[in-house]
Tab-separated table of C-alpha atoms and ligand atoms in Angstrom:
chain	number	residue	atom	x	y	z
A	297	UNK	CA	99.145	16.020	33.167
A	298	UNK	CA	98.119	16.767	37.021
A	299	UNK	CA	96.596	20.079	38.072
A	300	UNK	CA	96.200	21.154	41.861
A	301	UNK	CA	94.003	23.628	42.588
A	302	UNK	CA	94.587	27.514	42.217
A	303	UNK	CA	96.076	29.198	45.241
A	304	UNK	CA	94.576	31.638	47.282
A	305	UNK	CA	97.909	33.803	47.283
A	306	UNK	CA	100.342	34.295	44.858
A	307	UNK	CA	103.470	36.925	45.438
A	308	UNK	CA	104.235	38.919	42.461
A	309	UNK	CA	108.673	40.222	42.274
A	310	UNK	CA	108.261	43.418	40.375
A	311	UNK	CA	111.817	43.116	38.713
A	312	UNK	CA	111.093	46.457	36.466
A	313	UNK	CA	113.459	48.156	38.096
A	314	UNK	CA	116.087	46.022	37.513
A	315	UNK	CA	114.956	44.221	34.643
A	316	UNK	CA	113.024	46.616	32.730
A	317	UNK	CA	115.257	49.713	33.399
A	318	UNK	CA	118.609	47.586	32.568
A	319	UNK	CA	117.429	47.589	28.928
A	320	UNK	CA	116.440	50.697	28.421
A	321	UNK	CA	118.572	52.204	25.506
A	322	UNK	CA	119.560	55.205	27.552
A	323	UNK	CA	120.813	55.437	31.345
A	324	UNK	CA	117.683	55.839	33.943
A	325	UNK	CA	118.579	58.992	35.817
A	326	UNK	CA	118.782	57.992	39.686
A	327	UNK	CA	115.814	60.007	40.719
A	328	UNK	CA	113.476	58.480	38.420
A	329	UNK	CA	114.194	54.822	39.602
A	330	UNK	CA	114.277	55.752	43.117
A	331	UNK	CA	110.851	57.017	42.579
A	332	UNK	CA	109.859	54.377	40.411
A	333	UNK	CA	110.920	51.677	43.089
A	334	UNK	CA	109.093	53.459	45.596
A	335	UNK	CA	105.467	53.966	43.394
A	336	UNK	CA	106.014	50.091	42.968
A	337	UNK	CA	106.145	49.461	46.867
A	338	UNK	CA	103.970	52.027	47.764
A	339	UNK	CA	100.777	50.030	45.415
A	340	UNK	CA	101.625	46.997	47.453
A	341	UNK	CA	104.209	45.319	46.179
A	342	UNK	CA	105.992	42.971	48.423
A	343	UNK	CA	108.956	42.647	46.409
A	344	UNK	CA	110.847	44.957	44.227
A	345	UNK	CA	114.020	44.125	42.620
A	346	UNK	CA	116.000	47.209	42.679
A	347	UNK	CA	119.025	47.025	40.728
A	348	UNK	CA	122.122	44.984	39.866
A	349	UNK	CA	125.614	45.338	41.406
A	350	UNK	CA	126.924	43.805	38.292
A	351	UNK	CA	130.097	45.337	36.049
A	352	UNK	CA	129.194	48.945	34.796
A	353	UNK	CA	131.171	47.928	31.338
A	354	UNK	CA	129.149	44.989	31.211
A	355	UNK	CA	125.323	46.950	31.773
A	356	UNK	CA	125.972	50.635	32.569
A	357	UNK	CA	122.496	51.104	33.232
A	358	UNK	CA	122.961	49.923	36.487
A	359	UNK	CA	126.024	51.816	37.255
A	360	UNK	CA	124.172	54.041	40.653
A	361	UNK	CA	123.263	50.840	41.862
A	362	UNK	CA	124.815	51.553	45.275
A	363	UNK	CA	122.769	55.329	45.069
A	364	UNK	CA	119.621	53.921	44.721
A	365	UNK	CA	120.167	51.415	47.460
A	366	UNK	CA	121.083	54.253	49.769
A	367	UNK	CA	118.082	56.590	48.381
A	368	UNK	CA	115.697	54.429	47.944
A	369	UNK	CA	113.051	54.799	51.384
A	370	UNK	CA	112.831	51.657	52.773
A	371	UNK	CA	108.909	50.401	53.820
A	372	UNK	CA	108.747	47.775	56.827
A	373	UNK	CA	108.186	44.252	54.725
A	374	UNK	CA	108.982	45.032	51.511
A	375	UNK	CA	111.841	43.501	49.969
A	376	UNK	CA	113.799	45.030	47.721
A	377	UNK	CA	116.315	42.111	46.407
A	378	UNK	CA	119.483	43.595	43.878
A	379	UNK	CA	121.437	40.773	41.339
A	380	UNK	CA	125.126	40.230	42.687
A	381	UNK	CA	127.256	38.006	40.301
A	382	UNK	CA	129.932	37.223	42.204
A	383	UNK	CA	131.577	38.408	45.449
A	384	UNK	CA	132.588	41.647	44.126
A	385	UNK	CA	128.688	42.562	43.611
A	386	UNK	CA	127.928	40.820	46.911
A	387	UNK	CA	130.394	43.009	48.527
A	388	UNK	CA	128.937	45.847	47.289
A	389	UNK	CA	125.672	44.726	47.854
A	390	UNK	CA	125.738	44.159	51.495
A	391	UNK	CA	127.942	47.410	51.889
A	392	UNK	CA	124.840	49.043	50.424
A	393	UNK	CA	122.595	47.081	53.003
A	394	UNK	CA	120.852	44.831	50.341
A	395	UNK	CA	118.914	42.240	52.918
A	396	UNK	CA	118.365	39.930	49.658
A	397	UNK	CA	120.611	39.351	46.488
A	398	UNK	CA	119.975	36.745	43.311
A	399	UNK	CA	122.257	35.224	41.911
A	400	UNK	CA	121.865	34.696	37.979
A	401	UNK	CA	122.799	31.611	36.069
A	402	UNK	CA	121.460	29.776	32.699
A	403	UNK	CA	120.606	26.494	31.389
A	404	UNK	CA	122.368	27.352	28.219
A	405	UNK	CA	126.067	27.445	27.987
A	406	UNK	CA	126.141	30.154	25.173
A	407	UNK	CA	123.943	32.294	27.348
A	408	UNK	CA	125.823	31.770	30.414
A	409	UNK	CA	129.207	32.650	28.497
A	410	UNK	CA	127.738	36.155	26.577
A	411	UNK	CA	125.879	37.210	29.775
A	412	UNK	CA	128.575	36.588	32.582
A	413	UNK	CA	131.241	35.549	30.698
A	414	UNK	CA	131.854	31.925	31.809
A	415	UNK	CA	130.540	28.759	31.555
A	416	UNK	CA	127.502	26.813	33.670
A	417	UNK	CA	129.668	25.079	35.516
A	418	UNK	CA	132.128	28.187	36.396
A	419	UNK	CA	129.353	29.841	37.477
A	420	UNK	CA	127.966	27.917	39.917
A	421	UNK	CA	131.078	27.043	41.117
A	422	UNK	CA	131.415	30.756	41.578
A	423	UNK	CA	127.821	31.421	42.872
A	424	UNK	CA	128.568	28.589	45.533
A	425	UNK	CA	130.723	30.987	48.235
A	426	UNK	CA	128.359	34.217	47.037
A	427	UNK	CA	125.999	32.204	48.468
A	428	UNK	CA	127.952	30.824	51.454
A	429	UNK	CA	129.126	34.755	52.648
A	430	UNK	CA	125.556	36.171	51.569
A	431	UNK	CA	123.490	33.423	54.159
A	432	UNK	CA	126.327	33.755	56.788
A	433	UNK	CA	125.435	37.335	56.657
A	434	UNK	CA	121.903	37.219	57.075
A	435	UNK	CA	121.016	37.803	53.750
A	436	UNK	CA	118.731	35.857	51.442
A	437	UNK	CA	119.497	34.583	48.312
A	438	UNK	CA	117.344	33.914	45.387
A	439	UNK	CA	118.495	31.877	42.428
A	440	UNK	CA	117.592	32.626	38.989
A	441	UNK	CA	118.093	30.142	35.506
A	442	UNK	CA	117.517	31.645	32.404
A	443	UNK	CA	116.712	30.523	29.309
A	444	UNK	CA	114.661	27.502	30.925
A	445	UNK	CA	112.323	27.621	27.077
A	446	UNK	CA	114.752	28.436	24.750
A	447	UNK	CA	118.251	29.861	23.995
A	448	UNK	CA	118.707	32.434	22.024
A	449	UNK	CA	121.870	30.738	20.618
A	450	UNK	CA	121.270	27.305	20.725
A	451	UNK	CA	117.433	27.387	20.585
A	452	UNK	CA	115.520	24.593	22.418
A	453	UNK	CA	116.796	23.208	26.257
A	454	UNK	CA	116.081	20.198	27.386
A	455	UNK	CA	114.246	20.559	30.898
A	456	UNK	CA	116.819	18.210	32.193
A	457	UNK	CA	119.107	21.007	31.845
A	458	UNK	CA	117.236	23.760	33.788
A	459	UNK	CA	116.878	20.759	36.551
A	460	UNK	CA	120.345	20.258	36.586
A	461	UNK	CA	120.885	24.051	37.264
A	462	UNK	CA	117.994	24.546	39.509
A	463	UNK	CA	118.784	21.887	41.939
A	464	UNK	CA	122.478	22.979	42.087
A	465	UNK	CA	121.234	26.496	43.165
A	466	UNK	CA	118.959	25.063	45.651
A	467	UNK	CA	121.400	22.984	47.295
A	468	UNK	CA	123.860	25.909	47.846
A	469	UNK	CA	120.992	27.684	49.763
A	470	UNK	CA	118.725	29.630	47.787
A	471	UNK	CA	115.074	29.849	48.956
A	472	UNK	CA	113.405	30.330	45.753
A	473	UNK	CA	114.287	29.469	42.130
A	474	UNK	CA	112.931	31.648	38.921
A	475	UNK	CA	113.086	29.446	36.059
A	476	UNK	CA	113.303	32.580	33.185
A	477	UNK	CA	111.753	31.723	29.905
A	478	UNK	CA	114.253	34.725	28.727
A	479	UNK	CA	113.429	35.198	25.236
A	480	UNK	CA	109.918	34.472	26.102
A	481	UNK	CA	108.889	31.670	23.424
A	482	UNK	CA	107.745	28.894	25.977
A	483	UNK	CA	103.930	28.073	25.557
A	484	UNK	CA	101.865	26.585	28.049
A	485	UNK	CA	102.228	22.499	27.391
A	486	UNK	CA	106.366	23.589	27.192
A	487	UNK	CA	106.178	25.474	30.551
A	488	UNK	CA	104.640	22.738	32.028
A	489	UNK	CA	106.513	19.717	31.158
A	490	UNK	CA	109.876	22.277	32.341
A	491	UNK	CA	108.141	22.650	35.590
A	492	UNK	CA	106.711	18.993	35.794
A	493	UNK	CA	110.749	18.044	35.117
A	494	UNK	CA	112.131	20.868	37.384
A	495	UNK	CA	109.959	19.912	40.102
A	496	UNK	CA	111.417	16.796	40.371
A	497	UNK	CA	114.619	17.379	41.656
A	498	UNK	CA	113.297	21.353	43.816
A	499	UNK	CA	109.804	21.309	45.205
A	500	UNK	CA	107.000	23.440	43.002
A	501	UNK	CA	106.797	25.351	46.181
A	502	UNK	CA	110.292	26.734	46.071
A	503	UNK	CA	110.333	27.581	42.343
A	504	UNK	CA	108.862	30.750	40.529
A	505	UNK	CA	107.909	31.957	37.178
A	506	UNK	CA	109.595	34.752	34.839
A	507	UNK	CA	108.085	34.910	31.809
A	508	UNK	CA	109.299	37.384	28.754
A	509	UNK	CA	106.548	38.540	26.534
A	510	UNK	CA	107.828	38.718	23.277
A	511	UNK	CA	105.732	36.252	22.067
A	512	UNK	CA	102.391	37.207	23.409
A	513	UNK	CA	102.618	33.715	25.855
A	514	UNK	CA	103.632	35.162	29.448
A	515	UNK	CA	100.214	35.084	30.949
A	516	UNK	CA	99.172	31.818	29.223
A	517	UNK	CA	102.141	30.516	30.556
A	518	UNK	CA	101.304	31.760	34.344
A	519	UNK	CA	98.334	30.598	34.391
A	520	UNK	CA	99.512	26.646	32.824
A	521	UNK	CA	102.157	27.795	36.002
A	522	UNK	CA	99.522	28.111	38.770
A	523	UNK	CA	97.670	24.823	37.356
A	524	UNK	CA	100.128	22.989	38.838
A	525	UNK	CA	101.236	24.765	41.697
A	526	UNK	CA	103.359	27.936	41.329
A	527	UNK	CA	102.681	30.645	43.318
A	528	UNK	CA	105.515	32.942	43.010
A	529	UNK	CA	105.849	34.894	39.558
A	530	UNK	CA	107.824	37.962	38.495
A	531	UNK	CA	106.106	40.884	36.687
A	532	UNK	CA	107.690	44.281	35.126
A	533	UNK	CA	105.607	47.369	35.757
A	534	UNK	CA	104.263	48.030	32.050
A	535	UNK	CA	106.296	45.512	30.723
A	536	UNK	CA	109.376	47.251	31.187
A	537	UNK	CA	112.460	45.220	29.636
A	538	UNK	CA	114.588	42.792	28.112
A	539	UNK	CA	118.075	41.409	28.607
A	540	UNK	CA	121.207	43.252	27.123
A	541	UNK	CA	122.554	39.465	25.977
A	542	UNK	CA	119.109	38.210	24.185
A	543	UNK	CA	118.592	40.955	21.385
A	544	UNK	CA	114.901	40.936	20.354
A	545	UNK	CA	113.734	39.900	23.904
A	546	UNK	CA	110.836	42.527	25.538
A	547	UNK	CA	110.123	42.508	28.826
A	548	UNK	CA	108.277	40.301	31.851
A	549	UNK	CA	104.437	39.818	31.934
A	550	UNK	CA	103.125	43.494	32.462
A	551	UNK	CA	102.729	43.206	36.272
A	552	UNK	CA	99.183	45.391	36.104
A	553	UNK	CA	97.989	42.510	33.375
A	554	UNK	CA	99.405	39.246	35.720
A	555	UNK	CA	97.357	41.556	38.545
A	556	UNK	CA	93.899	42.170	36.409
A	557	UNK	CA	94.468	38.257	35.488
A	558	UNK	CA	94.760	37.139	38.783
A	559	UNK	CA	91.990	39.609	40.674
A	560	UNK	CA	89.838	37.648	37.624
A	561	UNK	CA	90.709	34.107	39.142
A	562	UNK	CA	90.233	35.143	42.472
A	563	UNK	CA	93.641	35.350	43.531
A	564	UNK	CA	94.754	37.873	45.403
A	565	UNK	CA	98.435	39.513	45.602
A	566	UNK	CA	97.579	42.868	47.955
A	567	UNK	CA	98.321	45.012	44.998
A	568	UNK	CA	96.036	48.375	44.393
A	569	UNK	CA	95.691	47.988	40.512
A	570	UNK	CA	94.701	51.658	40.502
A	571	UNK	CA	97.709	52.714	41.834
A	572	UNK	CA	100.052	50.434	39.832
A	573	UNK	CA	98.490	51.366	36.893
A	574	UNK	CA	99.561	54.957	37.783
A	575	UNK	CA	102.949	53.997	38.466
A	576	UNK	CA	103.339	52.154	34.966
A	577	UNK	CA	101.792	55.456	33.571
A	578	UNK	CA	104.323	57.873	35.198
A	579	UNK	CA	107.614	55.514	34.493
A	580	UNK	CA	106.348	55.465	30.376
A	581	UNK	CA	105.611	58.884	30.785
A	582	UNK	CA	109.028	59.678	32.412
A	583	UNK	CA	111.428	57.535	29.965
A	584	UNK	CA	109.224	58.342	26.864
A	585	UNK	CA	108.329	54.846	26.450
A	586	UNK	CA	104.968	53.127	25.115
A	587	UNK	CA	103.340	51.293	27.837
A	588	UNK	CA	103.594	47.422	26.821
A	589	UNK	CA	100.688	46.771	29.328
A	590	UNK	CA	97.456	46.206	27.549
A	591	UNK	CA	95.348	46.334	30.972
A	592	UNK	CA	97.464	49.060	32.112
A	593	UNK	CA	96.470	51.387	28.954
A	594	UNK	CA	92.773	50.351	29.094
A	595	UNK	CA	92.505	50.807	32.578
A	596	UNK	CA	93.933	54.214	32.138
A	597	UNK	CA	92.111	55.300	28.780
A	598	UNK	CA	88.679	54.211	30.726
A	599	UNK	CA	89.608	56.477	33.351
A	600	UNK	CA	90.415	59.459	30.739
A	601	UNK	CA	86.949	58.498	29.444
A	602	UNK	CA	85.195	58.841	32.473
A	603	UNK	CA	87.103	62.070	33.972
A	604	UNK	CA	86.136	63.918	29.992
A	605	UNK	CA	82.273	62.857	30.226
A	606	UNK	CA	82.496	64.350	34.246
A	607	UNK	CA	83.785	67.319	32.553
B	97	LIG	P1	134.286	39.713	33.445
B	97	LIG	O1	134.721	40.775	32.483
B	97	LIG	O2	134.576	38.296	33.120
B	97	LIG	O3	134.749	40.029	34.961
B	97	LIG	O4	132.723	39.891	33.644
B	97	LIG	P2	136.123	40.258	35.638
B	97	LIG	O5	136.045	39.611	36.987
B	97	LIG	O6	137.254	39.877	34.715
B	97	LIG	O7	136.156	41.834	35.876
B	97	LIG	C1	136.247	42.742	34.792
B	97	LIG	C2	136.000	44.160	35.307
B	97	LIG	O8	134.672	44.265	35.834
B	97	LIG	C3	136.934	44.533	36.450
B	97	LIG	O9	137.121	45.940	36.359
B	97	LIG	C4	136.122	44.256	37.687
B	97	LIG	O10	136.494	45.063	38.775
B	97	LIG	C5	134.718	44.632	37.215
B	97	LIG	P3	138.478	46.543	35.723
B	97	LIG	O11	139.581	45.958	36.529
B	97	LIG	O12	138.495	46.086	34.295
B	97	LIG	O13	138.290	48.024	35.873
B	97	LIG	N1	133.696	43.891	37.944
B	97	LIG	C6	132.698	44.473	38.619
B	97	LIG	N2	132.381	45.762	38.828
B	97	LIG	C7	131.290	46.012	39.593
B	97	LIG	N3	130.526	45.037	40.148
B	97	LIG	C8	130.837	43.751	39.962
B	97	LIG	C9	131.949	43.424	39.165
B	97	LIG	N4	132.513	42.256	38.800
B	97	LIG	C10	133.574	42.563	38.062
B	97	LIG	N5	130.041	42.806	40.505
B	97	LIG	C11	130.784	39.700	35.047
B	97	LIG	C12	131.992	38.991	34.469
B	97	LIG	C13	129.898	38.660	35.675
B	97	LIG	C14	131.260	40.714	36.100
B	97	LIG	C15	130.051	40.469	33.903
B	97	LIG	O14	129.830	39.560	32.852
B	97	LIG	C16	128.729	41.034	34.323
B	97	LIG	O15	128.674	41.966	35.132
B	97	LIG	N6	127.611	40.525	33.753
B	97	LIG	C17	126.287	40.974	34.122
B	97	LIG	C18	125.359	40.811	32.960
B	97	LIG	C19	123.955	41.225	33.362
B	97	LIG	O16	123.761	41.968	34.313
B	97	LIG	N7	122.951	40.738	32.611
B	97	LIG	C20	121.576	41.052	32.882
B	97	LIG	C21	121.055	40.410	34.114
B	97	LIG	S1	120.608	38.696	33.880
B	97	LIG	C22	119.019	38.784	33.214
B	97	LIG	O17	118.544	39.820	32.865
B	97	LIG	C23	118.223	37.498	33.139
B	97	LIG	C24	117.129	37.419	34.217
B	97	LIG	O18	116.234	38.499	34.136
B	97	LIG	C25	116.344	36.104	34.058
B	97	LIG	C26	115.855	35.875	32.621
B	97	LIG	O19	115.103	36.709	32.102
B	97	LIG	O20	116.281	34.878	32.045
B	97	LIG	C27	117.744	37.425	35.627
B	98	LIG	MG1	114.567	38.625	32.789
C-alpha cells in the first residue's frame, strides 16, 4: 500500500441536483431546483451538476431539464455539467447551452442493461460519437462508471472491470473519470485496491470519487481516496439521493460533511460551510425531506442554540 501526501486542493461536483433530486419520490418543481442549483453555486461551489437530458419515461424527474438549463443564472466559472446518454440528450444538451455533459456507463452488465437499457459494450460504443460531437463542439465531457464496489445484481466487481471501462472512456476523450461506488458498500482497503487497479490503465489525477452512503463508508472511503492521490470527489447537498435502478441506495457523501472533513485536514475547496449548510437546510425544508447530513444538522442545531440563548 503507497500513500502520497494530502493535497492542498480538492474540487468537490455537487451532483444533488441531479443526483439527489432524480430520486426523489415526487417531481422537483422547476423553481425549487433552479434555486437550489443556484444556493449551491452561490456557497462556492465550482461545479454543480444540474440535471439529466435522459428519457422522461425512463426518470421523469428530470423531465424540465432543458427549463432549468435556460433558468438557471449562470456565475462566471462555475460549471454546471448535465448527464446526456446518447446523442439525443447531447442534442438537447448543447441546444440548451450545457458547456459540459457526462456520459454514464457501469462496470456491471446487469446495471448497465436496467439503467440504460443495453449492454457495456453497446454503450460505449454508443458513448464513443457523444463524445466525438460533444468535444468537436467545445464541450467537455466527463465520464462516469458505476457500480465500481459492488452491483446491485451481481454483487462484487472485479477492479479489472471498472479499469476496463474507465480506460475506454478516457480514450474517447473524457477529462475526468468518477468511479461510483453506487450502492455505496465499498470500504476503505476495497476503494483502494479499485483505485490502485484503475490507476493503472487512467492516471489518479484524471479520476474522481462518488461515493453512496448507504453504508455509513463514503467519507472513510474519501479520505482512503485522498491517501493516495484523488483530488476530485462528488458530494450531494444533505445527502440528497439515490439511483432509480439500485433500490435501497441513499445518496452521495453529504457535501457539508466531505466539507467539515476536509476544512479538518486542512484542505481547502472555497466552499462557505455556513452558507451550504443553509442551502441543505432550505432544499430539506422545501421537499419535506430529513437532512441526511450529520454536520449539516449539528452545524445548524448549534446555531439554533446560540440564536435562543441571544434571545
Ligand atoms: P431506450 O428505451 O432503450 O431508448 O432507453 P430508445 O432510444 O429506444 O428511446 C425510447 C424513447 O425514449 C423514445 O421516445 C426516445 O425518443 C426517448 P418515444 O419514441 O418512445 O416517444 N429518448 C429520449 N428522450 C429524451 N432524452 C433522451 C432520450 N433518449 C431516448 N436522451 C435510454 C435508453 C438511455 C434513453 C434510457 O434508458 C435512459 O434515459 N436511461 C437513463 C437512466 C438514468 O438517468 N439513470 C440515472 C442516472 S445514472 C446514475 O445515477 C449513476 C451515477 O450517479 C453514478 C453512480 O452513482 O454510480 C451517474
Ligand atoms: Mg450516483
Amino acid at each position: 500500500m503507497s500513500t502520497t501526501p494530502r493535497p492542498d486542493r480538492v474540487t468537490l461536483v455537487e451532483v444533488g441536483p441531479r443526483d439527489g433530486l432524480q430520486n426523489e419520490p415526487g417531481v422537483v418543481p422547476t423553481d425549487i431546483k433552479v434555486a437550489l442549483i443556484e444556493k449551491l453555486a452561490a456557497a462556492g461551489l465550482p461545479v454543480v451538476e444540474a440535471t439529466s437530458f435522459v428519457s422522461p419515461k425512463w426518470v421523469p424527474q428530470m423531465a424540465d431539464a432543458a427549463d432549468v438549463m435556460a433558468r438557471i443564472a449562470r456565475r462566471p466559472g462555475v460549471r454546471y455539467p448535465v448527464l446526456v446518454p446518447n446523442l439525443q440528450g447531447l442534442d438537447a444538451a448543447l441546444t440548451a447551452r450545457a458547456e459540459e455533459v457526462a456520459v454514464f456507463a457501469a462496470a456491471s452488465e446487469s446495471f448497465s442493461k436496467r439503467n440504460i437499457n443495453c449492454t457495456i459494450d453497446a454503450s460505449l460504443d454508443r458513448f464513443a460519437p457523444v463524445c466525438e460531437a460533444a468535444i468537436a463542439a467545445g464541450v467537455r465531457v466527463r465520464g462516469y462508471v458505476s457500480c465500481v464496489l459492488g452491483c446491485p445484481y451481481e454483487g462484487d466487481i472485479a477492479p479489472a472491470a471498472v479499469a476496463h471501462v474507465a480506460q475506454r472512456l478516457a480514450a474517447m476523450g473524457c477529462f475526468e473519470v468518477s468511479l461510483g461506488d453506487t450502492i455505496g458498500t465499498g470500504t476503505p482497503d476495497a476503494t483502494r485496491r479499485m483505485l490502485e487497479r484503475v490507476a493503472r490503465d487512467v492516471p489518479m489525477a484524471q479520476l474522481a470519487g462518488h461515493f453512496h452512503d448507504t453504508y455509513g463508508q463514503a467519507l472513510a472511503n474519501i479520505v482512503a481516496s485522498l491517501d493516495i492521490g484523488v483530488t476530485t470527489f462528488d458530494s450531494s447537498v444533505a445527502g440528497l439521493g439515490g439511483c432509480p435502478y439500485a433500490k435501497g441506495a441513499t445518496g452521495n457523501a453529504a457535501t457539508e460533511d466531505v466539507v467539515y472533513l476536509l476544512q479538518g485536514l486542512g484542505i481547502a475547496t472555497g466552499v462557505d460551510l455556513d452558507a451550504l449548510v443553509d442551502a441543505g437546510t432550505w432544499i430539506c425544508d422545501a421537499i419535506g425531506r430529513t437532512n441526511a447530513s450529520r454536520a449539516g444538522r449539528a452545524i445548524a442545531a448549534k446555531r439554533a442554540r446560540t440564536a435562543q440563548a441571544a434571545a
